[in-house]
Amino acid sequence: MPPSAPAAPARLLRPAALAAALPLALTACGPDLGSLRSAPIPDEAPRLADADLPPEPGEDAPFADRIEWDLVAAASRFARVADPDAAAECPEFDTGADSELVCTVVFRGTEAEWEVTVNGGDYFASSQMRPLGRQVVRDVAEDLVRFEMDTETVRCDMDEVHVIPTEAGEGEPVTCAWGRDRDSWRTEGREGTVRIEVSTPHAGQGDGEEFWLSPVE
């Protein structure tokens, strides 16, 4: 009989392959919930009630006051939460003439700029607003993830109040990690990452009314 072939040596993993295999070994035991923040799952998604907005200016109020109220209302609805100290400030302008303005909205102590186009006239004036940055509150974002992913444990990598640019390609994406030690009908897995989306009608995506979440593949 021919001599048996020597046993093949054990194949060594290259460093790159080892790095790829390591996360699989760690996640096989479940997500690391200790690195996430824990809070109760809300009964419903966070959303601003119109009653929590400041009083709307009357029809006889200056046009500038109505623009500034619209800016505060838009920022509050988008953030899904009220701020009694929120304020907006625009440069002075003539309602009888067309104007291009850059206004500032202060929400939870954080500033974001808006471009405002005023179409002036002797008898009627209108305006269009476009945000350059969107304020998102971390606690509210994490509660939205808790509700949508059915988990108490979440961590969003962001400031307490984060201004996210609205133009594509500006700034780093803001993401939230979530995990749980049980199954849920809402998702297939027990952990994942989502991205906070701030798309606006100007970008041709979403309705721009509130921030929302999308999965990170």
Short mmCIF file of C-alpha atoms in Angstrom, two decimals:
data_model
loop_
_atom_site.label_atom_id
_atom_site.label_comp_id
_atom_site.label_asym_id
_atom_site.label_seq_id
_atom_site.Cartn_x
_atom_site.Cartn_y
_atom_site.Cartn_z
CA MET A 1 0.00 0.00 0.00
CA PRO A 2 1.33 3.50 -0.76
CA PRO A 3 2.34 5.50 2.30
CA SER A 4 -0.38 7.78 3.58
CA ALA A 5 -0.04 11.46 2.74
CA PRO A 6 1.07 13.69 5.63
CA ALA A 7 -1.69 15.62 7.34
CA ALA A 8 -2.18 19.09 5.92
CA PRO A 9 -0.95 21.79 8.31
CA ALA A 10 -3.58 23.88 9.98
CA ARG A 11 -4.31 26.98 7.89
CA LEU A 12 -3.35 30.17 9.67
CA LEU A 13 -5.69 33.13 9.45
CA ARG A 14 -4.14 36.23 8.04
CA PRO A 15 -4.56 39.37 10.22
CA ALA A 16 -7.25 40.77 7.90
CA ALA A 17 -9.21 37.52 8.05
CA LEU A 18 -8.83 37.40 11.83
CA ALA A 19 -10.14 40.95 12.13
CA ALA A 20 -13.15 40.00 10.04
CA ALA A 21 -13.83 36.86 12.07
CA LEU A 22 -13.50 38.52 15.48
CA PRO A 23 -16.74 40.56 15.36
CA LEU A 24 -18.62 37.40 14.39
CA ALA A 25 -17.24 35.62 17.43
CA LEU A 26 -18.16 38.50 19.72
CA THR A 27 -21.69 39.02 18.38
CA ALA A 28 -22.42 35.31 18.53
CA CYS A 29 -22.97 35.79 22.27
CA GLY A 30 -25.38 38.70 21.70
CA PRO A 31 -25.08 42.48 21.56
CA ASP A 32 -23.02 44.40 24.11
CA LEU A 33 -25.92 46.10 25.88
CA GLY A 34 -23.64 47.59 28.52
CA SER A 35 -22.32 50.14 26.02
CA LEU A 36 -25.83 51.46 25.28
CA ARG A 37 -28.11 53.82 27.23
CA SER A 38 -31.19 52.29 28.80
CA ALA A 39 -34.64 53.87 29.20
CA PRO A 40 -38.27 52.67 28.94
CA ILE A 41 -39.77 52.10 25.49
CA PRO A 42 -42.27 54.90 24.74
CA ASP A 43 -45.88 53.95 24.07
CA GLU A 44 -45.76 55.95 20.84
CA ALA A 45 -43.23 57.73 18.64
CA PRO A 46 -42.13 61.15 19.93
CA ARG A 47 -44.10 63.89 18.21
CA LEU A 48 -44.77 67.56 18.92
CA ALA A 49 -48.30 68.58 19.86
CA ASP A 50 -49.39 71.86 18.28
CA ALA A 51 -50.62 72.95 21.70
CA ASP A 52 -46.98 73.04 22.83
CA LEU A 53 -46.02 75.67 20.26
CA PRO A 54 -45.89 79.35 21.26
CA PRO A 55 -49.00 81.40 20.42
CA GLU A 56 -49.22 82.15 16.71
CA PRO A 57 -49.11 85.85 15.76
CA GLY A 58 -52.41 87.32 14.66
CA GLU A 59 -53.24 88.48 11.16
CA ASP A 60 -52.37 92.07 12.10
CA ALA A 61 -48.91 91.14 13.41
CA PRO A 62 -45.86 92.34 11.47
CA PHE A 63 -44.89 90.02 8.61
CA ALA A 64 -41.44 89.56 10.20
CA ASP A 65 -43.06 88.21 13.38
CA ARG A 66 -45.01 85.64 11.37
CA ILE A 67 -41.86 84.49 9.57
CA GLU A 68 -40.00 84.06 12.86
CA TRP A 69 -42.90 82.11 14.36
CA ASP A 70 -42.97 79.85 11.30
CA LEU A 71 -39.26 79.17 11.73
CA VAL A 72 -39.65 78.22 15.41
CA ALA A 73 -42.67 76.04 14.62
CA ALA A 74 -40.84 74.24 11.80
CA ALA A 75 -37.76 73.60 13.96
CA SER A 76 -39.91 72.33 16.85
CA ARG A 77 -41.99 69.99 14.70
CA PHE A 78 -38.88 68.63 13.04
CA ALA A 79 -37.21 67.97 16.40
CA ARG A 80 -40.43 66.28 17.64
CA VAL A 81 -40.28 68.25 20.89
CA ALA A 82 -41.01 71.75 22.18
CA ASP A 83 -38.63 74.33 23.59
CA PRO A 84 -40.35 77.18 25.44
CA ASP A 85 -37.22 79.30 24.99
CA ALA A 86 -36.88 78.71 21.25
CA ALA A 87 -36.51 81.88 19.20
CA ALA A 88 -35.79 83.03 15.65
CA GLU A 89 -34.13 86.21 14.46
CA CYS A 90 -34.05 87.61 10.93
CA PRO A 91 -32.39 90.76 9.56
CA GLU A 92 -34.65 93.74 9.00
CA PHE A 93 -36.28 93.85 5.56
CA ASP A 94 -38.83 95.82 3.58
CA THR A 95 -42.06 93.85 3.02
CA GLY A 96 -42.69 95.92 -0.10
CA ALA A 97 -39.61 94.54 -1.86
CA ASP A 98 -38.14 91.11 -2.60
CA SER A 99 -35.46 90.03 -0.13
CA GLU A 100 -33.04 87.16 0.46
CA LEU A 101 -32.42 86.62 4.18
CA VAL A 102 -30.40 84.33 6.40
CA CYS A 103 -32.24 83.83 9.69
CA THR A 104 -31.07 82.10 12.86
CA VAL A 105 -33.16 79.71 14.95
CA VAL A 106 -32.06 79.02 18.52
CA PHE A 107 -33.47 75.72 19.78
CA ARG A 108 -32.44 74.16 23.09
CA GLY A 109 -29.55 76.62 23.14
CA THR A 110 -28.18 75.55 19.74
CA GLU A 111 -28.22 77.72 16.62
CA ALA A 112 -29.12 76.71 13.06
CA GLU A 113 -29.44 78.92 10.00
CA TRP A 114 -32.29 79.15 7.50
CA GLU A 115 -32.46 80.81 4.11
CA VAL A 116 -35.66 82.83 3.71
CA THR A 117 -36.88 84.29 0.43
CA VAL A 118 -39.39 87.11 0.80
CA ASN A 119 -41.63 87.94 -2.14
CA GLY A 120 -42.62 91.48 -1.24
CA GLY A 121 -45.42 93.70 -2.47
CA ASP A 122 -47.50 96.74 -1.61
CA TYR A 123 -50.57 94.68 -0.67
CA PHE A 124 -49.31 91.13 -0.20
CA ALA A 125 -46.07 89.39 0.81
CA SER A 126 -45.10 85.73 1.03
CA SER A 127 -42.03 83.77 2.03
CA GLN A 128 -40.25 80.47 1.42
CA MET A 129 -37.92 78.93 3.98
CA ARG A 130 -35.08 76.45 3.59
CA PRO A 131 -33.03 75.10 6.51
CA LEU A 132 -29.26 74.88 6.22
CA GLY A 133 -29.06 72.74 9.38
CA ARG A 134 -31.55 70.78 11.45
CA GLN A 135 -31.56 70.56 15.25
CA VAL A 136 -32.12 67.07 16.65
CA VAL A 137 -32.26 66.32 20.40
CA ARG A 138 -30.37 63.18 21.37
CA ASP A 139 -32.86 62.01 24.03
CA VAL A 140 -35.72 62.34 21.53
CA ALA A 141 -33.78 60.53 18.81
CA GLU A 142 -32.99 57.66 21.18
CA ASP A 143 -36.65 57.41 22.21
CA LEU A 144 -37.66 57.21 18.55
CA VAL A 145 -35.19 54.34 18.06
CA ARG A 146 -36.53 52.62 21.18
CA PHE A 147 -40.08 52.82 19.86
CA GLU A 148 -39.30 51.73 16.30
CA MET A 149 -36.86 48.96 17.27
CA ASP A 150 -38.75 47.77 20.38
CA THR A 151 -35.80 48.00 22.72
CA GLU A 152 -34.81 49.84 25.88
CA THR A 153 -31.11 50.00 25.01
CA VAL A 154 -29.91 52.56 22.45
CA ARG A 155 -26.98 54.88 21.91
CA CYS A 156 -26.91 57.74 19.39
CA ASP A 157 -23.45 59.07 18.55
CA MET A 158 -24.27 62.78 18.69
CA ASP A 159 -24.30 65.90 20.85
CA GLU A 160 -27.19 66.51 23.28
CA VAL A 161 -28.58 68.87 20.65
CA HIS A 162 -27.00 68.16 17.28
CA VAL A 163 -27.20 70.33 14.17
CA ILE A 164 -27.22 68.10 11.08
CA PRO A 165 -26.52 69.78 7.70
CA THR A 166 -29.29 69.38 5.14
CA GLU A 167 -27.06 69.40 2.05
CA ALA A 168 -25.98 65.95 0.90
CA GLY A 169 -22.31 65.25 1.53
CA GLU A 170 -21.92 67.85 4.28
CA GLY A 171 -20.92 66.57 7.71
CA GLU A 172 -20.73 63.01 8.99
CA PRO A 173 -23.85 60.84 9.19
CA VAL A 174 -25.39 60.63 12.66
CA THR A 175 -26.04 57.03 13.65
CA CYS A 176 -27.68 55.20 16.55
CA ALA A 177 -26.82 51.68 17.70
CA TRP A 178 -29.50 49.51 19.32
CA GLY A 179 -29.66 46.04 20.79
CA ARG A 180 -31.73 43.72 22.95
CA ASP A 181 -31.43 40.30 24.53
CA ARG A 182 -34.77 39.03 23.22
CA ASP A 183 -36.58 38.54 19.94
CA SER A 184 -39.20 40.99 18.67
CA TRP A 185 -41.74 40.99 15.88
CA ARG A 186 -40.46 44.42 14.79
CA THR A 187 -37.06 43.27 13.52
CA GLU A 188 -35.34 40.07 12.47
CA GLY A 189 -32.15 40.57 14.47
CA ARG A 190 -31.34 41.60 18.01
CA GLU A 191 -29.02 44.48 17.16
CA GLY A 192 -28.39 47.02 14.45
CA THR A 193 -27.60 50.60 13.48
CA VAL A 194 -29.86 53.30 12.07
CA ARG A 195 -29.10 56.71 10.62
CA ILE A 196 -30.93 59.94 11.45
CA GLU A 197 -32.34 61.43 8.26
CA VAL A 198 -33.00 65.15 7.82
CA SER A 199 -34.03 65.22 4.18
CA THR A 200 -36.31 68.09 3.18
CA PRO A 201 -38.66 68.83 0.27
CA HIS A 202 -35.82 70.87 -1.26
CA ALA A 203 -33.78 67.65 -1.48
CA GLY A 204 -36.67 65.82 -3.09
CA GLN A 205 -36.97 63.26 -0.28
CA GLY A 206 -39.50 62.93 2.51
CA ASP A 207 -41.83 65.70 3.58
CA GLY A 208 -39.36 67.49 5.83
CA GLU A 209 -41.86 67.68 8.69
CA GLU A 210 -39.91 65.51 11.19
CA PHE A 211 -36.56 63.76 11.36
CA TRP A 212 -36.74 60.03 10.66
CA LEU A 213 -34.62 56.88 10.71
CA SER A 214 -33.20 54.64 8.01
CA PRO A 215 -31.27 51.37 8.44
CA VAL A 216 -27.51 51.29 7.97
CA GLU A 217 -26.65 48.31 5.79
#
